[in-house]
Coordinates of C-alpha atoms and ligand atoms in Angstrom, one line a residue:
M1 CA -9.2 24.5 -2.4
V2 CA -7.9 21.4 -4.2
P3 CA -9.6 18.4 -2.6
T4 CA -8.4 15.0 -1.4
G5 CA -9.6 12.4 -3.9
I6 CA -11.3 9.2 -2.7
V7 CA -11.8 6.2 -5.0
H8 CA -14.9 4.2 -3.9
D9 CA -17.4 2.1 -5.8
P10 CA -20.0 -0.6 -5.2
V11 CA -18.1 -2.9 -7.7
F12 CA -15.7 -3.6 -4.9
F13 CA -18.4 -5.5 -2.9
E14 CA -18.8 -7.9 -5.8
H15 CA -15.6 -9.7 -5.1
R16 CA -16.8 -12.6 -2.9
T17 CA -14.8 -14.8 -0.6
E18 CA -15.7 -17.9 1.4
P19 CA -17.7 -17.6 4.6
G20 CA -15.3 -17.0 7.5
H21 CA -12.5 -15.6 5.2
P22 CA -10.9 -12.5 6.8
E23 CA -11.0 -10.5 3.5
T24 CA -14.7 -9.8 3.5
A25 CA -16.9 -7.1 2.0
K26 CA -17.7 -6.0 5.6
R27 CA -14.3 -4.4 5.7
L28 CA -15.4 -2.0 3.0
S29 CA -19.0 -1.5 4.1
R30 CA -17.8 -0.2 7.5
I31 CA -15.5 2.3 5.8
Y32 CA -18.1 3.4 3.2
A33 CA -20.8 3.9 5.9
S34 CA -19.5 7.4 6.8
L35 CA -18.0 8.2 3.4
E36 CA -21.1 10.1 2.1
D37 CA -20.9 12.6 4.9
R38 CA -17.2 13.1 4.2
L39 CA -17.8 13.7 0.5
D40 CA -20.3 16.5 1.3
D41 CA -17.3 18.4 2.6
P42 CA -15.6 20.4 -0.2
G43 CA -12.2 19.2 1.1
Y44 CA -12.9 15.8 -0.5
A45 CA -14.0 14.6 -3.9
A46 CA -15.0 11.3 -5.3
I47 CA -12.8 9.9 -8.1
A48 CA -14.6 7.3 -10.2
P49 CA -12.6 4.1 -10.9
R50 CA -12.2 2.7 -14.4
P51 CA -11.2 -0.8 -15.4
A52 CA -7.5 -1.2 -16.1
R53 CA -7.1 -2.3 -19.7
R54 CA -5.5 -5.7 -20.5
E55 CA -2.5 -3.9 -21.9
E56 CA -2.1 -2.0 -18.7
L57 CA -2.5 -5.1 -16.6
S58 CA 0.3 -6.7 -18.6
W59 CA 2.8 -4.0 -17.4
A60 CA 3.2 -5.9 -14.1
H61 CA 1.7 -9.3 -15.0
S62 CA 2.3 -11.8 -17.8
A63 CA -0.3 -11.8 -20.5
A64 CA -1.0 -15.5 -19.7
Y65 CA -1.7 -14.6 -16.1
V66 CA -4.0 -11.8 -17.0
A67 CA -5.9 -14.2 -19.3
T68 CA -6.2 -16.7 -16.4
I69 CA -7.7 -14.1 -14.1
A70 CA -10.0 -12.8 -16.9
A71 CA -11.2 -16.4 -17.5
S72 CA -12.3 -16.7 -13.9
A73 CA -15.2 -14.3 -14.8
Q74 CA -16.7 -17.2 -16.7
R75 CA -17.0 -19.3 -13.6
E76 CA -18.9 -19.0 -10.3
W77 CA -15.8 -19.9 -8.3
T78 CA -12.1 -20.3 -9.0
R79 CA -9.6 -21.4 -6.4
F80 CA -6.0 -20.1 -7.0
T81 CA -4.5 -21.1 -3.6
A82 CA -6.0 -22.3 -0.3
D83 CA -6.9 -18.8 0.7
T84 CA -7.0 -16.8 -2.6
H85 CA -10.2 -17.2 -4.7
A86 CA -12.1 -15.4 -7.5
S87 CA -15.9 -15.2 -7.8
A88 CA -17.4 -14.3 -11.2
R89 CA -17.0 -10.6 -10.6
S90 CA -13.6 -10.6 -8.9
F91 CA -11.8 -9.9 -12.2
E92 CA -13.9 -6.8 -12.7
A93 CA -13.4 -5.7 -9.1
A94 CA -9.6 -6.3 -9.3
R95 CA -9.1 -4.4 -12.5
Q96 CA -11.3 -1.5 -11.3
A97 CA -9.1 -1.3 -8.1
A98 CA -6.0 -1.0 -10.3
G99 CA -7.7 1.3 -12.7
G100 CA -9.1 3.3 -9.8
L101 CA -5.5 3.9 -8.6
M102 CA -4.5 4.9 -12.1
A103 CA -7.4 7.5 -12.1
A104 CA -6.3 8.8 -8.7
I105 CA -2.7 9.1 -9.8
D106 CA -3.8 10.9 -12.9
R107 CA -5.7 13.5 -10.9
V108 CA -3.0 14.0 -8.3
V109 CA -0.3 14.5 -11.0
A110 CA -2.5 16.9 -12.9
G111 CA -3.0 18.9 -9.7
Q112 CA -6.7 18.3 -9.6
A113 CA -6.5 16.4 -6.3
R114 CA -4.0 17.4 -3.5
N115 CA -3.6 13.7 -2.7
A116 CA -5.8 10.6 -2.8
M117 CA -6.8 7.3 -1.3
V118 CA -8.2 4.2 -3.0
L119 CA -10.7 2.3 -0.9
A120 CA -11.1 -0.9 -2.9
R121 CA -10.8 -4.7 -2.6
P122 CA -9.3 -7.2 -3.3
P123 CA -5.9 -6.0 -2.1
G124 CA -2.9 -6.3 -4.3
H125 CA 0.6 -6.4 -2.9
H126 CA 1.1 -10.1 -2.7
A127 CA 0.1 -10.7 -6.3
E128 CA 3.2 -11.8 -8.3
R129 CA 3.8 -11.3 -12.0
N130 CA 2.5 -14.8 -12.7
R131 CA 0.6 -15.8 -9.5
A132 CA -2.3 -14.9 -7.3
M133 CA -1.6 -15.2 -3.6
G134 CA -2.4 -13.8 -0.2
Y135 CA -6.0 -12.7 -1.2
C136 CA -4.5 -10.7 -4.1
L137 CA -5.2 -11.0 -7.8
F138 CA -3.7 -8.0 -9.5
N139 CA -0.9 -5.9 -7.9
G140 CA -2.7 -2.5 -7.8
V141 CA 0.2 -0.5 -6.4
A142 CA 2.7 -2.0 -8.9
L143 CA 0.3 -1.3 -11.7
G144 CA -0.1 2.3 -10.4
A145 CA 3.7 2.8 -10.5
C146 CA 3.8 1.4 -14.0
F147 CA 1.0 3.8 -15.1
A148 CA 2.9 6.8 -13.6
R149 CA 6.1 5.8 -15.4
R150 CA 4.6 4.7 -18.8
S151 CA 1.5 6.8 -19.2
L152 CA 2.5 10.0 -17.3
G153 CA 6.2 9.9 -18.0
L154 CA 7.4 10.2 -14.4
Q155 CA 11.0 9.1 -13.9
R156 CA 11.0 7.8 -10.3
V157 CA 8.2 6.4 -8.0
L158 CA 8.7 5.5 -4.4
I159 CA 6.4 2.8 -3.0
L160 CA 6.1 2.7 0.8
D161 CA 4.4 -0.5 2.1
W162 CA 3.4 -0.4 5.7
D163 CA 1.1 -3.4 5.7
V164 CA 2.0 -6.0 8.4
H165 CA 2.8 -8.5 5.7
H166 CA 5.7 -8.1 3.3
G167 CA 4.7 -6.9 -0.2
N168 CA 6.5 -9.8 -2.0
G169 CA 4.7 -9.2 -5.3
T170 CA 5.6 -5.5 -5.5
Q171 CA 9.2 -6.2 -4.5
H172 CA 9.6 -8.9 -7.2
I173 CA 8.0 -7.0 -10.0
F174 CA 10.5 -4.1 -9.5
D175 CA 13.5 -5.9 -8.0
D176 CA 15.7 -5.2 -11.1
D177 CA 14.2 -1.7 -11.7
P178 CA 16.0 1.4 -10.4
T179 CA 13.1 3.7 -11.3
V180 CA 10.8 2.3 -8.5
L181 CA 12.1 2.3 -4.9
F182 CA 10.3 -0.3 -2.8
F183 CA 10.4 0.5 0.9
S184 CA 8.7 -1.9 3.3
L185 CA 8.2 -2.2 7.0
H186 CA 6.6 -5.5 8.0
Q187 CA 6.3 -8.2 10.7
S188 CA 8.9 -11.0 10.4
P189 CA 8.7 -13.9 10.7
H190 CA 5.3 -13.8 9.2
F191 CA 3.4 -14.5 5.9
P192 CA 4.7 -14.5 3.1
G193 CA 8.2 -15.2 4.5
T194 CA 10.1 -12.7 2.3
G195 CA 11.4 -9.3 3.1
A196 CA 14.8 -9.8 4.8
Y197 CA 17.1 -6.9 5.2
T198 CA 19.5 -8.5 2.7
E199 CA 16.9 -8.5 -0.1
T200 CA 18.0 -5.2 -1.7
G201 CA 17.2 -5.7 -5.4
W202 CA 19.6 -6.9 -8.1
G203 CA 21.1 -5.9 -11.5
P204 CA 20.3 -2.2 -12.2
G205 CA 17.8 -2.4 -9.4
A206 CA 20.4 -3.2 -6.7
G207 CA 19.8 -1.0 -3.7
Y208 CA 16.3 0.0 -4.8
T209 CA 14.6 -2.4 -2.4
V210 CA 14.7 -1.4 1.3
N211 CA 13.3 -4.0 3.7
I212 CA 12.7 -3.4 7.4
P213 CA 11.6 -6.7 9.0
L214 CA 10.2 -6.2 12.5
S215 CA 9.5 -8.6 15.4
R216 CA 6.1 -8.4 17.0
G217 CA 5.0 -5.6 19.3
Y218 CA 5.8 -2.4 17.5
G219 CA 3.3 0.4 18.1
D220 CA 2.5 4.0 17.1
A221 CA 5.7 5.5 18.7
E222 CA 8.1 2.9 17.2
Y223 CA 6.6 3.0 13.7
T224 CA 6.4 6.7 13.7
L225 CA 10.1 7.1 14.8
L226 CA 11.2 4.6 12.2
L227 CA 9.3 6.1 9.4
A228 CA 10.2 9.7 10.3
T229 CA 13.9 8.8 10.4
L230 CA 14.1 6.6 7.3
L231 CA 11.6 7.9 4.7
P232 CA 12.8 11.5 4.4
R233 CA 16.5 10.3 4.1
L234 CA 15.5 7.9 1.3
A235 CA 13.4 10.4 -0.5
R236 CA 16.1 13.1 -0.4
S237 CA 18.5 10.7 -2.2
F238 CA 16.0 9.0 -4.5
E239 CA 14.1 12.2 -5.4
P240 CA 10.8 10.5 -6.3
E241 CA 8.2 12.3 -8.4
L242 CA 5.3 10.5 -6.8
I243 CA 4.9 8.5 -3.6
L244 CA 2.5 5.5 -3.5
V245 CA 1.6 3.8 -0.3
S246 CA 0.5 0.2 0.1
A247 CA -1.6 1.1 3.1
G248 CA -2.4 -2.0 5.2
F249 CA -4.1 -1.6 8.5
D250 CA -3.4 -5.1 9.8
T251 CA -0.7 -3.6 12.1
H252 CA -3.6 -2.3 14.3
R253 CA -3.5 -3.8 17.8
K254 CA -7.0 -5.4 17.3
D255 CA -6.2 -7.0 14.0
P256 CA -6.6 -10.8 14.1
L257 CA -3.8 -11.4 11.5
G258 CA -1.0 -9.2 12.9
G259 CA 1.0 -8.9 16.0
M260 CA 1.6 -5.2 16.1
K261 CA 0.2 -2.5 18.4
M262 CA -0.8 0.4 16.2
S263 CA -3.8 2.6 16.8
S264 CA -5.8 4.8 14.4
D265 CA -3.9 7.8 15.7
G266 CA -0.7 6.1 14.7
F267 CA -1.8 5.8 11.1
A268 CA -2.6 9.5 11.1
A269 CA 1.0 10.2 12.2
L270 CA 2.5 7.9 9.5
T271 CA 0.3 9.7 7.0
R272 CA 1.6 13.1 8.1
I273 CA 5.2 11.9 7.7
V274 CA 4.5 10.8 4.2
M275 CA 2.6 14.0 3.4
D276 CA 5.5 16.1 4.7
T277 CA 8.0 14.0 2.7
A278 CA 5.9 14.3 -0.5
A279 CA 5.6 18.0 0.0
Q280 CA 9.4 18.3 0.2
C281 CA 10.3 16.1 -2.7
C282 CA 7.4 15.8 -5.2
L283 CA 4.9 18.7 -4.8
G284 CA 2.9 16.7 -2.3
R285 CA 2.0 14.0 -4.8
L286 CA 0.8 11.1 -2.7
V287 CA -1.7 8.3 -3.3
L288 CA -2.6 5.6 -0.8
F289 CA -4.0 2.2 -1.9
M290 CA -5.7 0.2 0.9
E291 CA -4.2 -3.3 1.3
G292 CA -4.9 -5.4 4.5
G293 CA -6.8 -4.7 7.7
Y294 CA -9.1 -7.4 9.0
H295 CA -10.8 -6.0 12.1
P296 CA -13.5 -4.0 10.3
P297 CA -14.3 -1.4 13.0
A298 CA -10.6 -0.8 13.7
L299 CA -10.0 -0.7 9.9
A300 CA -12.7 1.9 9.4
R301 CA -11.5 4.1 12.2
S302 CA -7.9 4.0 10.9
V303 CA -8.9 4.7 7.3
H304 CA -10.9 7.7 8.4
A305 CA -8.1 8.9 10.6
V306 CA -5.9 8.8 7.5
L307 CA -8.5 10.6 5.4
D308 CA -8.7 13.3 8.1
E309 CA -5.0 13.8 7.9
L310 CA -4.9 13.8 4.1
G311 CA -7.6 16.4 4.0
G312 CA -6.0 18.6 6.7
K313 CA -8.8 18.1 9.2
T314 CA -6.2 16.9 11.7
L315 CA -2.5 17.8 12.0
S316 CA -0.6 15.0 13.7
D317 CA 2.7 15.7 15.4
P318 CA 5.0 12.8 14.4
A319 CA 7.8 14.1 16.6
A320 CA 5.6 14.0 19.7
V321 CA 4.2 10.5 18.8
G322 CA 7.7 9.1 18.1
S323 CA 9.2 10.6 21.3
S324 CA 8.0 7.7 23.5
A325 CA 9.4 5.0 21.2
D326 CA 11.0 2.0 23.0
S327 CA 14.7 2.3 21.9
R328 CA 15.1 -1.5 22.6
L329 CA 12.8 -2.0 19.6
T330 CA 14.1 0.8 17.4
D331 CA 17.9 0.9 18.0
P332 CA 18.6 -2.6 16.6
V333 CA 16.6 -1.7 13.5
F334 CA 18.6 1.5 12.9
Q335 CA 21.8 -0.4 13.4
R336 CA 21.0 -3.2 11.0
C337 CA 19.5 -0.9 8.5
A338 CA 22.5 1.4 8.5
H339 CA 24.8 -1.6 8.1
V340 CA 22.9 -3.1 5.1
Q341 CA 21.9 0.1 3.4
A342 CA 25.0 2.4 3.8
P343 CA 26.5 1.2 0.5
H344 CA 23.3 2.1 -1.4
W345 CA 22.0 5.1 0.6
P346 CA 24.7 7.1 2.4
G347 CA 22.0 9.0 4.2
L348 CA 21.1 5.8 6.0
G349 CA 24.7 5.1 6.9
S350 CA 24.7 7.0 10.2
L351 CA 21.4 6.4 12.0
Ligands
ZN1 ZN1 -1.5 -7.6 5.2

């Protein structure tokens, strides 16, 4: 049996944040507490991270920015924004997170892992080419897509971002690039303020950004119906060779930073949709990278629900979960999405 890969490492505890900061090492320790048992199961295998090289980091970031983050390792504490900091080991943790995703992608594309999940910190999707923001230093998922394209020779990568916050950094890094389709569902209005329907990419990348901004209050049924309707249609047209997920868990109903109503079972259903889509379009090649999620017990339950699904321990039924969706929440999304996206994606024209 080909196992589900899991990237985990103590280095990810070494990125420190200020007392009271939501992005704390406790997030990871709750998840790691039951990881040893899981890794005793032959259905799972640990994948060791590696540091992304300077040259690799510069695929998605400027060389000057990479040097700035690297220089933070010389200091006890560096403040990039009011809520985004580096401790002396943050550079190492952030490049191991990105390199861990590259190692996971390598295994999945080689057929040595059926799929994989990277359980690291700091998160990445807010990091811009030249700027740290939103707790993020290096944009892991963007670097992973660059690795798949440049080092493995894949032609097209689909990035799904289901974090409650819009992945502004990922969108901007690829907004003129037709080889990476960025598809995001996120709460709006909310931090960072980007991610309108009308942000669809530009130049050769026009149409290769698909944003679904959502008001507060969407839960398992609504998210499941939206994803089950939109993702397979996009994937059939785009034909990705790999799907990456910026897997944020701050849409959980207990999360202090989000206003959504997801549960751990809902994340399993979303995972099943992405697994089914990947099976149909790209030999099941799927790697998830953990982004947000700031209620440690809810985060740990949700991550393990996703790992159960990835490893085939559970088999969610997205059709059943989505059947109770509140159409007052989902119908306006389908209408707006069809209107904006029909010129780019005919499959979304009649939702
Ligand atoms: Zn988030």
